[in-house]
Structures are given as C-alpha cells and as structure tokens.
Tab-separated table of C-alpha atoms in Angstrom:
chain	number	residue	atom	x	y	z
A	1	UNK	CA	47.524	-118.069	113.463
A	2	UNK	CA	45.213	-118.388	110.778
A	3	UNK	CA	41.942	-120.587	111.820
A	4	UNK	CA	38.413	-121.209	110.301
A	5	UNK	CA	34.793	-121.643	112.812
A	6	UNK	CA	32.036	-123.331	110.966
A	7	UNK	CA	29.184	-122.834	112.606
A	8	UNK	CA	26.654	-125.898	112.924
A	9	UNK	CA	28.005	-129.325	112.880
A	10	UNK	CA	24.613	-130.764	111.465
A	11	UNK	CA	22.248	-128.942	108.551
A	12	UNK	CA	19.038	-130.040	107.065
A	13	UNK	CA	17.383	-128.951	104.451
A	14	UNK	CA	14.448	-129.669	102.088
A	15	UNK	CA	15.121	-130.760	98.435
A	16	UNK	CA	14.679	-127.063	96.571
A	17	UNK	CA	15.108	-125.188	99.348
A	18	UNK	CA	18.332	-122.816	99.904
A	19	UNK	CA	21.506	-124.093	101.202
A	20	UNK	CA	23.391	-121.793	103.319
A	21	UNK	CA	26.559	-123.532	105.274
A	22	UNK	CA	28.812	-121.135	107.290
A	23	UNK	CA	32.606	-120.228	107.653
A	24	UNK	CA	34.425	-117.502	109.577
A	25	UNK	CA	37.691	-117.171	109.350
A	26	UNK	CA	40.751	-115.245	111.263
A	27	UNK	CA	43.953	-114.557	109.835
A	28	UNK	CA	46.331	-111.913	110.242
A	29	UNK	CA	47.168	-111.620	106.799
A	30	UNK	CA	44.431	-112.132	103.730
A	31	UNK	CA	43.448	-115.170	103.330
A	32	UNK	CA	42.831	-118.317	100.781
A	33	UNK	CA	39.988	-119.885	101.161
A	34	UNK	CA	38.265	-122.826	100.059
A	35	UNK	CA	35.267	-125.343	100.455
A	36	UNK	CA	35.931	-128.809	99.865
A	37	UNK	CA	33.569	-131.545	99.937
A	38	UNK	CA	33.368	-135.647	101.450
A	39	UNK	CA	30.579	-137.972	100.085
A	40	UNK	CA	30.108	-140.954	102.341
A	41	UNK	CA	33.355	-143.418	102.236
A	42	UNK	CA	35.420	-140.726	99.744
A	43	UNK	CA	37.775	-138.627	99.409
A	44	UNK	CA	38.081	-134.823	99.971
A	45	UNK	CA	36.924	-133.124	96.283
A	46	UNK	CA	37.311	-129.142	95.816
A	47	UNK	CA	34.025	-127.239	95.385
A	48	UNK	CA	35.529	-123.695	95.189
A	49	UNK	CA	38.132	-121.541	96.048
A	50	UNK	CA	38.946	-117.428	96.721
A	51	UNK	CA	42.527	-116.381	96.401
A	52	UNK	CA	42.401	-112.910	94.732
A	53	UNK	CA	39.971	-110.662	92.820
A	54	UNK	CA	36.260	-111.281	93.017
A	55	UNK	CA	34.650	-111.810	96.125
A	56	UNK	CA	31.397	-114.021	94.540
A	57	UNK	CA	33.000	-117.473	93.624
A	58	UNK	CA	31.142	-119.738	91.679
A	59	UNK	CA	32.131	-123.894	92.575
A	60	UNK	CA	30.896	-126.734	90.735
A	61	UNK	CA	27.522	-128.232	91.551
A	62	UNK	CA	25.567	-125.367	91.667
A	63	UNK	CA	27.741	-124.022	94.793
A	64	UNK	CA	28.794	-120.731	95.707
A	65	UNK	CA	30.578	-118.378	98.152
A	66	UNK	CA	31.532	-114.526	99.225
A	67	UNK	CA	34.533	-113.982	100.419
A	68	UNK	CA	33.416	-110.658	102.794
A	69	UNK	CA	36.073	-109.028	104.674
A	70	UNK	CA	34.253	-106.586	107.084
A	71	UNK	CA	32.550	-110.082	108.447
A	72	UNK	CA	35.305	-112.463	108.046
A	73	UNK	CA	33.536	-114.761	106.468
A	74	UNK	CA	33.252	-117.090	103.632
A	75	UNK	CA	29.730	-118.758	103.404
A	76	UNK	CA	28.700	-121.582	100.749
A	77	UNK	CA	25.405	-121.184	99.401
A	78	UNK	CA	23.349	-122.871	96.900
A	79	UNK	CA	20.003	-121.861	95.260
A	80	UNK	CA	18.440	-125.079	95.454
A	81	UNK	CA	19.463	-127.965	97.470
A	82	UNK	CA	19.515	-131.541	95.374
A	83	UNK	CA	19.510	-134.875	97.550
A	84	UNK	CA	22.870	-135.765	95.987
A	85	UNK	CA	24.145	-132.440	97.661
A	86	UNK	CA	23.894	-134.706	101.209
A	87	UNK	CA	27.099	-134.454	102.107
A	88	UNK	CA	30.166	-133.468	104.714
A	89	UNK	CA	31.520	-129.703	103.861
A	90	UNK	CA	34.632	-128.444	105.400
A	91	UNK	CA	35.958	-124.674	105.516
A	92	UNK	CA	39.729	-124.385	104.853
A	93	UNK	CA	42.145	-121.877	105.310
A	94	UNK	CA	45.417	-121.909	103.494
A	95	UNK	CA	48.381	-121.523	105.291
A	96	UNK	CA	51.026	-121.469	103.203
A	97	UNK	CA	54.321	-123.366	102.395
A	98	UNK	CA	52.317	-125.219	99.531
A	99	UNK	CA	48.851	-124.018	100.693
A	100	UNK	CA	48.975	-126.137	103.717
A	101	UNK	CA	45.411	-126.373	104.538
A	102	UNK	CA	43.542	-126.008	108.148
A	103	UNK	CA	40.275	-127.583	108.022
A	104	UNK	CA	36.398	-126.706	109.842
A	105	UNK	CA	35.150	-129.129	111.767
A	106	UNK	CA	32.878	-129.721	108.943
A	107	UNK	CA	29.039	-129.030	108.056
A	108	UNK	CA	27.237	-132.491	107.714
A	109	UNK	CA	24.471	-131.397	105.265
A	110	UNK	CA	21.072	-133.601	105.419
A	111	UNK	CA	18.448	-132.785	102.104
A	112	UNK	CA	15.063	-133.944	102.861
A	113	UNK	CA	12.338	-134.906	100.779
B	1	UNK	CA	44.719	-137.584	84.305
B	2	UNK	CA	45.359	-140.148	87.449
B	3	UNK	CA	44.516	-138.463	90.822
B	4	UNK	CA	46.179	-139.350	94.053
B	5	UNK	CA	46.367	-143.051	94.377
B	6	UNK	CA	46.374	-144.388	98.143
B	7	UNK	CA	46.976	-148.056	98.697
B	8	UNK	CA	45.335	-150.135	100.651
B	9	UNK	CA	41.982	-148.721	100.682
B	10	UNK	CA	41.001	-150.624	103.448
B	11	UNK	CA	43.232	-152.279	106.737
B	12	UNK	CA	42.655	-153.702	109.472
B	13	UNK	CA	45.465	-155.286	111.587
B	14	UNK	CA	46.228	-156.274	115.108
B	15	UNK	CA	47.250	-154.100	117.820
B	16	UNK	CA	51.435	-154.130	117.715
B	17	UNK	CA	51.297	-154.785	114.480
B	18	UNK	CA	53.470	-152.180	111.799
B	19	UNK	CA	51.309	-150.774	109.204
B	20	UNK	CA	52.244	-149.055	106.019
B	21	UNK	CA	50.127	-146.686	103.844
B	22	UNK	CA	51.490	-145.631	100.798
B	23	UNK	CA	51.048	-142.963	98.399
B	24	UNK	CA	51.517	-141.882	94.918
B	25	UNK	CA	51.254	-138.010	94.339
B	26	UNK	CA	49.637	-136.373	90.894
B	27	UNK	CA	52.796	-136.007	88.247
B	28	UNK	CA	54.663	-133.242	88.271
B	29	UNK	CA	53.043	-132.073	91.773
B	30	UNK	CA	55.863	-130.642	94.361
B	31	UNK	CA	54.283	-130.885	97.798
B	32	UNK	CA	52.796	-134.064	99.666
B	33	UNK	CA	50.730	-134.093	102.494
B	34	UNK	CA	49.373	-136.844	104.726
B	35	UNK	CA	46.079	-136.156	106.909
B	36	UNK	CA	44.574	-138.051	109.346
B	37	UNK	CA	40.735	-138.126	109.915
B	38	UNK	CA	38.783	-138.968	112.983
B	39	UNK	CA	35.703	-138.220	114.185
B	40	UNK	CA	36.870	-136.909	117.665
B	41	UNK	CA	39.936	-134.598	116.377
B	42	UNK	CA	38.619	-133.777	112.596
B	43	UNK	CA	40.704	-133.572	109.646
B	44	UNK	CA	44.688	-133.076	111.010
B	45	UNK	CA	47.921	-132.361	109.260
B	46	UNK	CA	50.392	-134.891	110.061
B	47	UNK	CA	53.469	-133.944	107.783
B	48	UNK	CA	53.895	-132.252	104.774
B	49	UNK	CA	56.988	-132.445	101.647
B	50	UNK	CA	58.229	-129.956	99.388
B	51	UNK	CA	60.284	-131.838	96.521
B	52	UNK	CA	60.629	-135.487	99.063
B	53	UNK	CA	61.883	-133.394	101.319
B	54	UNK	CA	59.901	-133.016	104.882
B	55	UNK	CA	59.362	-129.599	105.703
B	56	UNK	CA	57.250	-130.023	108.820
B	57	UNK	CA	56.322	-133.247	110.965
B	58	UNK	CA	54.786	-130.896	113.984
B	59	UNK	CA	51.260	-133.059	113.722
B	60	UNK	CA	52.842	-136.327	113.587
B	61	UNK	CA	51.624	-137.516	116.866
B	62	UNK	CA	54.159	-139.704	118.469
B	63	UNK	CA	57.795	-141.154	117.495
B	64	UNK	CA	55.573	-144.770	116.216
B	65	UNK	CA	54.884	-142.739	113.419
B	66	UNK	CA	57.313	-142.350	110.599
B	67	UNK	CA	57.050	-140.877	106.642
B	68	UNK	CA	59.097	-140.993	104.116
B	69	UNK	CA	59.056	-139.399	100.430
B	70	UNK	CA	61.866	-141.846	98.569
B	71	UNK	CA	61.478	-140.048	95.332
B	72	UNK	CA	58.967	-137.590	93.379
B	73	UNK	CA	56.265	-140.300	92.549
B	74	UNK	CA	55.662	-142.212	96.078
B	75	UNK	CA	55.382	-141.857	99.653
B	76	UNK	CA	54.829	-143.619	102.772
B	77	UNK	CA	53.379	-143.581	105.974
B	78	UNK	CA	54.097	-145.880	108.751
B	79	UNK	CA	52.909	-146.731	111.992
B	80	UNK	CA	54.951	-148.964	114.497
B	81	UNK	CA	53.749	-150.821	116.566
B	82	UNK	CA	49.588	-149.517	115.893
B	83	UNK	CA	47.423	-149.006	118.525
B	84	UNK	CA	43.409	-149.430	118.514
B	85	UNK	CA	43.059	-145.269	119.016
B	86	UNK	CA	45.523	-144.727	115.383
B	87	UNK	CA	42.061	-146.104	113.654
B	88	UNK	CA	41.524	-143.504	111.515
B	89	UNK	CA	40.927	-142.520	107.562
B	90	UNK	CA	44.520	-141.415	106.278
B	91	UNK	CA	44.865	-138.938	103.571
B	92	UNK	CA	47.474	-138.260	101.224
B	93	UNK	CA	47.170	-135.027	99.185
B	94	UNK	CA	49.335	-133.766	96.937
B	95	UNK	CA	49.448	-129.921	94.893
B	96	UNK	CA	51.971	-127.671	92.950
B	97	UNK	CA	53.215	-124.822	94.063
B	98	UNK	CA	55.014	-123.052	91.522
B	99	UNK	CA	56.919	-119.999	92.680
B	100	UNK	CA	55.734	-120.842	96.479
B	101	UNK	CA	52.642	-118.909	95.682
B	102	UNK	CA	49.771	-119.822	97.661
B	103	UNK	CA	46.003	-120.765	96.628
B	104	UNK	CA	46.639	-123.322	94.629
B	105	UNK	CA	44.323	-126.373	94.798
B	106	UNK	CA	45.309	-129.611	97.383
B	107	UNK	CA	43.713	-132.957	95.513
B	108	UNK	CA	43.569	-135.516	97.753
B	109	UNK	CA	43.600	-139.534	97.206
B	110	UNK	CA	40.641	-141.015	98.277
B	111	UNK	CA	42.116	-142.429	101.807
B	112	UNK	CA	43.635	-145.583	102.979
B	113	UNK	CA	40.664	-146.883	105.894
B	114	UNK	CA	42.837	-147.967	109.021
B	115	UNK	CA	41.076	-150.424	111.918
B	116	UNK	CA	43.644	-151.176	114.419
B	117	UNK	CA	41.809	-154.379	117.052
C-alpha cells in the first residue's frame, strides 16, 4: 500500500527565514508525488509535483522539493518564508486509477514577524 | 478556464435532514472524486468516477451516503438522513487521465462547508 508520514503537524517560522516541511513516503512501486496547498476557508491548490525525470521540482510560490529515493522522501522547501506562505500543506501520494490521491495529515505552517 | 464548481458553499441543516452537494467537474476531465475533510480523520477519499461511472465507493462511510455521476458535466453527493458527526468540508476534484497514465494533476473545487445540528 502506498502511504505518505509528514512529520510535524504544526511549523513556525520567521518571515525570511527557510521553510523546510517534511514527507516520507512508502510505496512498493515508484511513486507520484505531490504537495498541495489549503489557505484558510479554500480549496486544495497544487504547488508541485514529481512523476518522472528530475528529482529537484520547482512549484509555484517560490516552493520546492527532491524527490530522494535512498530516503524516501519528498521534502518542500522554500528559501525564504513570506507571511502569505501561512498556510496548511499536505503530502500526497498517487495511487493510481486516475491518480487517486492519499493525503499527509498536513503541515500547518505559522510565518512570524 | 472554470475550475471545479461546488454548490452550496456553505450548509447547515438539521439532524435527519437529506443533504445534497453537487458538483460540476473541469470540461473534458474523465475522473471525479469526492473527499471529505475533518479535523479528526484528515482529508479521505469517499468515491471516485472514471467516465460517470463509479469505480470505487470503499471510503464511503455508511449506506446514508449515496453519489451519483448522471452525465460528464455534474455530480452529486448525498447524505440521508445527516447526522451532527457528517459535519465536514466536502471536496469534489476532478482530473484527466488520458491513457490511464498516472501523475497527472487532481484540481479540486473549493468545497461545499457542511454543519449538521
């Protein structure tokens, strides 16, 4: 069964500072992966995805994750966090049959000033 | 281009009462799903189409719940008779799958906000 941990339910960051939000995975078979995003009283929005090819993907906002194998893993990071980057992140793992998705818990991300 | 388009936004209604969320999927898309969010259980897979057809219903949690996927352009969701604990944020989703290759981006509507009293 294919599954994704994200580790720390809560984040909090200063404004500037590096954003680092984790995601392991397990799956018997390679996996696609994603990060998708919830601001306050929205909907889901994608941030980025890996299916194939390079391991570095670059989202929108700034975002970006590594898609690393020997660690299982799939971490978003950003250079330097923005308050509008306050936020719920959630880890997905496609399964298939129309990239049925199995969400994280979720990462609720907190920028201070 | 529209997104996903969820309708209502926002319900609340009376335990025993039926309820019905509906959904209309991004053109052309070939699989619907509906999700269910809480804050105890997360974000949950209810039931998913492929072309109106359901292809698995294994998270829908009890027999009160029913979906349907009349034709290519709507859906629906429906709980009879609610309960207080079915208050939840319900998600329809929608993505194309060409070839049934994986990887390809799930949009999702911006949710239908369910209080059941």
């Amino acid at each position: 069964a294919q599954s994704v941990t994200q580790l720390g339910s809560h984040v909090s960051v200063s404004e500037g500072a590096l954003v680092l939000l984790r995601c392991n995975y397990s799956s018997s078979v390679p996996p696609y992966l994603f990060w998708y995003v919830q601001y306050p009283n929205q909907g889901l929005q994608l941030l980025l995805k890996y299916t194939t090819g390079a391991t570095l993907v670059k989202g929108i906002n700034g975002f970006e994750a590594e898609f690393k194998k020997s660690e299982t893993s799939f971490h978003l990071t950003k250079p330097s966090a923005h308050m509008s980057d306050a936020a719920e992140y959630f880890c997905a793992v496609s399964k298939g049959g129309g990239n049925k998705l199995t969400f994280g818990t979720g990462t609720q991300l907190k920028v201070e000033l | 281009d529209a997104g996903v388009i969820q309708s209502p936004r926002h319900e609340v209604t009376e335990m025993g009462q039926e309820v019905t969320l509906r959904c209309k999927p991004i053109s052309g898309h070939d699989y619907l799903f509906w999700y269910r969010q809480t804050m105890m259980r997360g974000l949950e897979l209810l039931i998913y189409f492929n072309n109106n057809v359901p292809i698995d219903d294994s998270g829908m949690p009890e027999d009160r719940f029913s979906a349907k996927m009349p034709n290519a352009s709507f859906s629906t969701l429906k709980i009879q008779p609610s309960e207080p604990r079915d208050s939840a944020v319900y998600f329809c989703a929608s993505s194309l799958a060409s070839g049934g290759s994986s990887g390809n981006t799930i949009y999702f509507g911006e949710g239908s906000w369910l209080t059941v009293v």
